[in-house]
Structures are given as C-alpha cells and as structure tokens.
PDB file of C-alpha atoms in Angstrom:
ATOM      1  CA  MET A   1      49.018  39.847 -71.729  1.00 56.00           C
ATOM      2  CA  LEU A   2      47.492  39.822 -68.302  1.00 65.00           C
ATOM      3  CA  PHE A   3      49.517  39.311 -65.090  1.00 75.00           C
ATOM      4  CA  ASP A   4      52.848  39.233 -66.988  1.00 74.00           C
ATOM      5  CA  GLU A   5      52.662  35.453 -67.332  1.00 78.00           C
ATOM      6  CA  GLY A   6      53.348  33.309 -70.362  1.00 76.00           C
ATOM      7  CA  ILE A   7      51.839  30.176 -71.796  1.00 75.00           C
ATOM      8  CA  GLY A   8      51.874  27.388 -69.223  1.00 77.00           C
ATOM      9  CA  ASP A   9      52.328  29.724 -66.250  1.00 81.00           C
ATOM     10  CA  LEU A  10      48.605  29.957 -65.500  1.00 87.00           C
ATOM     11  CA  PHE A  11      45.975  27.237 -65.387  1.00 87.00           C
ATOM     12  CA  VAL A  12      43.085  29.017 -67.093  1.00 88.00           C
ATOM     13  CA  VAL A  13      39.477  27.826 -67.060  1.00 90.00           C
ATOM     14  CA  ARG A  14      37.046  29.961 -69.037  1.00 91.00           C
ATOM     15  CA  VAL A  15      33.295  30.049 -69.302  1.00 91.00           C
ATOM     16  CA  ALA A  16      31.036  32.918 -70.350  1.00 91.00           C
ATOM     17  CA  GLY A  17      29.821  34.819 -67.318  1.00 90.00           C
ATOM     18  CA  ASN A  18      32.223  33.035 -64.954  1.00 89.00           C
ATOM     19  CA  ILE A  19      29.512  30.653 -63.836  1.00 91.00           C
ATOM     20  CA  SER A  20      30.218  27.788 -61.491  1.00 90.00           C
ATOM     21  CA  GLU A  21      29.111  24.566 -63.164  1.00 91.00           C
ATOM     22  CA  PRO A  22      30.437  20.998 -62.842  1.00 93.00           C
ATOM     23  CA  ALA A  23      32.982  21.004 -65.683  1.00 93.00           C
ATOM     24  CA  THR A  24      34.604  24.308 -64.730  1.00 93.00           C
ATOM     25  CA  THR A  25      34.525  23.556 -61.017  1.00 95.00           C
ATOM     26  CA  GLY A  26      36.016  20.113 -61.674  1.00 95.00           C
ATOM     27  CA  SER A  27      38.790  21.715 -63.717  1.00 95.00           C
ATOM     28  CA  ILE A  28      39.560  24.089 -60.866  1.00 96.00           C
ATOM     29  CA  GLU A  29      39.557  21.192 -58.398  1.00 96.00           C
ATOM     30  CA  TYR A  30      42.006  19.333 -60.645  1.00 95.00           C
ATOM     31  CA  ALA A  31      44.309  22.343 -60.840  1.00 95.00           C
ATOM     32  CA  ALA A  32      44.257  22.937 -57.088  1.00 96.00           C
ATOM     33  CA  GLU A  33      44.368  19.334 -55.872  1.00 95.00           C
ATOM     34  CA  HIS A  34      46.531  17.590 -58.459  1.00 93.00           C
ATOM     35  CA  LEU A  35      48.721  20.398 -59.779  1.00 93.00           C
ATOM     36  CA  GLY A  36      49.064  22.312 -56.510  1.00 93.00           C
ATOM     37  CA  VAL A  37      47.701  25.607 -57.834  1.00 93.00           C
ATOM     38  CA  PRO A  38      47.601  27.771 -54.694  1.00 94.00           C
ATOM     39  CA  LEU A  39      45.540  30.734 -55.937  1.00 94.00           C
ATOM     40  CA  ILE A  40      42.168  30.620 -57.649  1.00 95.00           C
ATOM     41  CA  VAL A  41      41.129  33.940 -59.161  1.00 94.00           C
ATOM     42  CA  VAL A  42      37.505  34.394 -60.152  1.00 95.00           C
ATOM     43  CA  LEU A  43      38.218  36.978 -62.835  1.00 93.00           C
ATOM     44  CA  GLY A  44      35.355  38.921 -64.333  1.00 94.00           C
ATOM     45  CA  HIS A  45      35.612  41.898 -66.597  1.00 94.00           C
ATOM     46  CA  LYS A  46      33.792  45.182 -66.872  1.00 95.00           C
ATOM     47  CA  LYS A  47      31.183  45.469 -69.631  1.00 94.00           C
ATOM     48  CA  CYS A  48      30.750  41.673 -69.655  1.00 94.00           C
ATOM     49  CA  GLY A  49      28.445  40.688 -72.515  1.00 93.00           C
ATOM     50  CA  ALA A  50      26.996  37.657 -70.718  1.00 95.00           C
ATOM     51  CA  VAL A  51      26.101  39.790 -67.705  1.00 96.00           C
ATOM     52  CA  LYS A  52      24.677  42.510 -69.982  1.00 95.00           C
ATOM     53  CA  ALA A  53      22.556  39.948 -71.834  1.00 94.00           C
ATOM     54  CA  THR A  54      21.261  38.674 -68.506  1.00 95.00           C
ATOM     55  CA  ALA A  55      20.437  42.175 -67.289  1.00 94.00           C
ATOM     56  CA  GLU A  56      18.563  42.865 -70.540  1.00 93.00           C
ATOM     57  CA  ALA A  57      16.679  39.545 -70.650  1.00 91.00           C
ATOM     58  CA  THR A  58      12.928  40.141 -70.602  1.00 90.00           C
ATOM     59  CA  GLY A  59      11.785  36.547 -70.402  1.00 87.00           C
ATOM     60  CA  PRO A  60      12.962  32.966 -70.674  1.00 87.00           C
ATOM     61  CA  VAL A  61      16.095  32.483 -72.772  1.00 88.00           C
ATOM     62  CA  GLU A  62      16.221  29.430 -75.015  1.00 88.00           C
ATOM     63  CA  GLY A  63      18.846  26.699 -75.123  1.00 89.00           C
ATOM     64  CA  ASN A  64      22.057  26.458 -73.185  1.00 90.00           C
ATOM     65  CA  ILE A  65      22.416  30.237 -73.115  1.00 90.00           C
ATOM     66  CA  GLY A  66      19.401  30.123 -70.817  1.00 91.00           C
ATOM     67  CA  GLU A  67      21.516  28.164 -68.331  1.00 91.00           C
ATOM     68  CA  LEU A  68      24.108  30.955 -68.347  1.00 92.00           C
ATOM     69  CA  VAL A  69      21.407  33.548 -67.772  1.00 94.00           C
ATOM     70  CA  LYS A  70      19.911  31.474 -64.946  1.00 93.00           C
ATOM     71  CA  GLU A  71      23.304  31.270 -63.214  1.00 94.00           C
ATOM     72  CA  ILE A  72      24.113  34.978 -63.657  1.00 95.00           C
ATOM     73  CA  MET A  73      20.639  36.284 -62.719  1.00 95.00           C
ATOM     74  CA  PRO A  74      21.241  36.232 -58.919  1.00 96.00           C
ATOM     75  CA  ALA A  75      24.115  38.689 -59.420  1.00 96.00           C
ATOM     76  CA  VAL A  76      21.949  40.956 -61.584  1.00 96.00           C
ATOM     77  CA  GLU A  77      19.177  40.828 -58.980  1.00 96.00           C
ATOM     78  CA  ALA A  78      21.695  41.650 -56.224  1.00 95.00           C
ATOM     79  CA  ALA A  79      22.971  44.614 -58.247  1.00 95.00           C
ATOM     80  CA  LYS A  80      19.406  45.852 -58.804  1.00 94.00           C
ATOM     81  CA  ALA A  81      18.634  45.528 -55.085  1.00 94.00           C
ATOM     82  CA  ASN A  82      21.803  47.405 -54.045  1.00 88.00           C
ATOM     83  CA  PRO A  83      22.707  49.781 -56.866  1.00 87.00           C
ATOM     84  CA  GLY A  84      26.254  51.084 -56.771  1.00 84.00           C
ATOM     85  CA  LYS A  85      28.138  53.733 -58.668  1.00 87.00           C
ATOM     86  CA  ARG A  86      29.308  51.511 -61.530  1.00 90.00           C
ATOM     87  CA  GLY A  87      25.982  50.968 -63.282  1.00 92.00           C
ATOM     88  CA  LEU A  88      23.878  47.820 -63.377  1.00 95.00           C
ATOM     89  CA  VAL A  89      26.119  45.684 -65.594  1.00 95.00           C
ATOM     90  CA  ASP A  90      29.387  46.408 -63.811  1.00 94.00           C
ATOM     91  CA  ASP A  91      27.741  46.207 -60.375  1.00 95.00           C
ATOM     92  CA  ALA A  92      26.459  42.777 -61.423  1.00 96.00           C
ATOM     93  CA  VAL A  93      29.933  41.782 -62.687  1.00 96.00           C
ATOM     94  CA  TYR A  94      31.361  42.444 -59.212  1.00 95.00           C
ATOM     95  CA  ALA A  95      28.440  40.676 -57.531  1.00 95.00           C
ATOM     96  CA  ASN A  96      28.798  37.700 -59.869  1.00 96.00           C
ATOM     97  CA  ALA A  97      32.498  37.268 -59.106  1.00 96.00           C
ATOM     98  CA  GLU A  98      31.736  37.262 -55.374  1.00 95.00           C
ATOM     99  CA  LEU A  99      28.831  34.831 -55.772  1.00 96.00           C
ATOM    100  CA  VAL A 100      30.912  32.433 -57.874  1.00 96.00           C
ATOM    101  CA  ALA A 101      33.795  32.532 -55.380  1.00 96.00           C
ATOM    102  CA  LYS A 102      31.329  31.576 -52.627  1.00 96.00           C
ATOM    103  CA  GLN A 103      29.772  28.867 -54.834  1.00 95.00           C
ATOM    104  CA  LEU A 104      33.170  27.276 -55.368  1.00 96.00           C
ATOM    105  CA  LEU A 105      33.365  26.707 -51.630  1.00 94.00           C
ATOM    106  CA  THR A 106      29.767  25.605 -51.129  1.00 94.00           C
ATOM    107  CA  GLU A 107      29.724  23.296 -54.165  1.00 93.00           C
ATOM    108  CA  SER A 108      33.190  21.800 -53.859  1.00 96.00           C
ATOM    109  CA  PRO A 109      34.283  19.808 -50.827  1.00 97.00           C
ATOM    110  CA  VAL A 110      37.698  19.497 -52.501  1.00 97.00           C
ATOM    111  CA  LEU A 111      38.216  23.269 -52.666  1.00 97.00           C
ATOM    112  CA  THR A 112      36.726  23.793 -49.207  1.00 96.00           C
ATOM    113  CA  HIS A 113      39.221  21.308 -47.770  1.00 97.00           C
ATOM    114  CA  LEU A 114      42.184  22.879 -49.594  1.00 97.00           C
ATOM    115  CA  VAL A 115      41.205  26.392 -48.479  1.00 96.00           C
ATOM    116  CA  HIS A 116      40.753  25.299 -44.850  1.00 96.00           C
ATOM    117  CA  GLU A 117      44.117  23.505 -44.963  1.00 95.00           C
ATOM    118  CA  GLY A 118      45.752  26.709 -46.245  1.00 95.00           C
ATOM    119  CA  LYS A 119      46.767  25.023 -49.499  1.00 95.00           C
ATOM    120  CA  ALA A 120      44.578  27.210 -51.714  1.00 96.00           C
ATOM    121  CA  LYS A 121      43.013  30.645 -51.648  1.00 95.00           C
ATOM    122  CA  ILE A 122      40.068  31.954 -53.660  1.00 95.00           C
ATOM    123  CA  VAL A 123      39.951  35.655 -54.537  1.00 95.00           C
ATOM    124  CA  THR A 124      37.977  37.825 -56.931  1.00 95.00           C
ATOM    125  CA  ALA A 125      39.239  40.325 -59.446  1.00 95.00           C
ATOM    126  CA  ILE A 126      37.675  42.471 -62.143  1.00 95.00           C
ATOM    127  CA  TYR A 127      39.561  43.415 -65.292  1.00 93.00           C
ATOM    128  CA  ASP A 128      38.867  46.786 -66.904  1.00 93.00           C
ATOM    129  CA  LEU A 129      38.909  46.326 -70.674  1.00 91.00           C
ATOM    130  CA  ASP A 130      39.510  50.053 -71.259  1.00 92.00           C
ATOM    131  CA  THR A 131      42.418  50.656 -68.881  1.00 92.00           C
ATOM    132  CA  GLY A 132      43.938  47.183 -68.495  1.00 90.00           C
ATOM    133  CA  LYS A 133      43.801  47.541 -64.710  1.00 92.00           C
ATOM    134  CA  VAL A 134      42.697  44.761 -62.391  1.00 92.00           C
ATOM    135  CA  ASP A 135      40.602  45.575 -59.318  1.00 92.00           C
ATOM    136  CA  TRP A 136      41.145  42.898 -56.690  1.00 90.00           C
ATOM    137  CA  GLY A 137      37.572  42.675 -55.384  1.00 67.00           C
ATOM    138  CA  ASP A 138      35.492  45.397 -53.764  1.00 48.00           C
ATOM    139  CA  ALA A 139      38.037  45.750 -50.957  1.00 41.00           C
ATOM    140  CA  GLY A 140      40.764  46.454 -53.521  1.00 41.00           C
ATOM    141  CA  ALA A 141      43.191  44.113 -51.752  1.00 41.00           C
ATOM    142  CA  ALA A 142      45.437  42.035 -53.975  1.00 41.00           C
ATOM    143  CA  PRO A 143      46.541  38.593 -52.812  1.00 44.00           C
ATOM    144  CA  ALA A 144      49.663  38.717 -50.653  1.00 42.00           C
ATOM    145  CA  GLY A 145      52.754  39.432 -52.711  1.00 39.00           C
ATOM    146  CA  HIS A 146      50.855  40.274 -55.888  1.00 39.00           C
ATOM    147  CA  GLY A 147      50.175  44.025 -55.719  1.00 37.00           C
ATOM    148  CA  LYS A 148      47.863  45.767 -58.150  1.00 36.00           C
ATOM    149  CA  ALA A 149      48.143  44.130 -61.545  1.00 36.00           C
ATOM    150  CA  GLU A 150      47.973  45.957 -64.834  1.00 34.00           C
ATOM    151  CA  ALA A 151      47.740  44.476 -68.299  1.00 33.00           C
ATOM    152  CA  HIS A 152      50.161  45.381 -71.072  1.00 31.00           C
ATOM    153  CA  GLY A 153      47.475  46.377 -73.552  1.00 32.00           C
ATOM    154  CA  LYS A 154      44.174  44.977 -74.635  1.00 30.00           C
ATOM    155  CA  ALA A 155      45.342  42.388 -77.159  1.00 29.00           C
ATOM    156  CA  GLU A 156      44.465  39.462 -74.922  1.00 31.00           C
ATOM    157  CA  LYS A 157      40.850  40.423 -74.121  1.00 31.00           C
ATOM    158  CA  ALA A 158      39.709  36.852 -74.737  1.00 30.00           C
ATOM    159  CA  GLU A 159      41.948  35.700 -71.881  1.00 35.00           C
ATOM    160  CA  THR A 160      39.803  37.608 -69.378  1.00 35.00           C
ATOM    161  CA  HIS A 161      36.670  35.480 -69.616  1.00 36.00           C
ATOM    162  CA  GLY A 162      37.827  32.850 -67.158  1.00 39.00           C
ATOM    163  CA  LYS A 163      37.668  31.826 -63.617  1.00 39.00           C
ATOM    164  CA  GLY A 164      40.346  29.821 -61.941  1.00 40.00           C
ATOM    165  CA  GLU A 165      43.351  31.714 -63.197  1.00 39.00           C
ATOM    166  CA  LYS A 166      46.398  31.061 -61.054  1.00 36.00           C
ATOM    167  CA  HIS A 167      49.033  33.672 -60.373  1.00 36.00           C
TER     168      HIS A 167
END
C-alpha cells in the first residue's frame, strides 16, 4: 500500500512510462475539475521498464509501444545529456516525471486554469521499488502537509505505474 490510502481514497490514472496523452490527461482533468482533486502527483518509479526499454531502443519500435518510446525518449535524451549519479534509467525516470508534469500544464488549459486559481497543484514523485520510499522530486520537498511518504511493503508495485494520484 502506498501513501496509507485505501480503495476510493485516490483517483489513480496509470499508463506505462507516465506519458501525457489525451486519455490520461483527460482523466486527470476530470478528477481535478469535476471531483475537486487538489493534488496531482506524477509518480514514476525507479527501474521503470518502459524507460529502460526506451533507453535500450536501437531503432524504430513497432506498434503502439513505439508511441510510448517516442513520448519517453526526450527524458532519456535529457538524462544522456546531463548524466547524474543514479544511472541512465533512473536519471531518465526523474526527467520523465518532470517533463510530464510540465506537459500537463502546456497541454491542458483546464489544469493550467486550476493551478493558477490555486485549486490544484502538480508535483512529481519517484517511488523506490526496493525500499518503498518516495522521493518528492529532485528538490526532495513533499507537498505541504504530506511529509516524506513510505510504502508498507512492495505488494502493491502495480499501483506505482500511474500519474495523477491524489493524496
């Protein structure tokens, strides 16, 4: 269990690689505008398979998976251009979360309006599958009143592949 919340306490939208595409962005808009969700968390996780696959891609990728790779590639390229201490995949995971958070604002007038009105906030977080700890973005700052979060085990790994989790 992540964030000590139960079923129905979070509005969760998941997509491999946390990409920002119309269906997921529309779901986040619905949650924020119609349900009053005040916090949008772009939640990536270390050792992300979709990011790893993108980093290892040596040419065009077929089918719809190619669309995922295309969306994640800017984060991989950013990580290659500015290597950090985490390694390419995890550096790209952090970069991807930041890029997607920015895309939500540039691609969604609804979210932009809600953020500017102070009715919603968009933050990034990265979940560590090994430790269960959540790193609230590169600055390490958790949203006000939320503190550092820690999971109660790794049983809910599948729950970490989303963006738009509300806490």
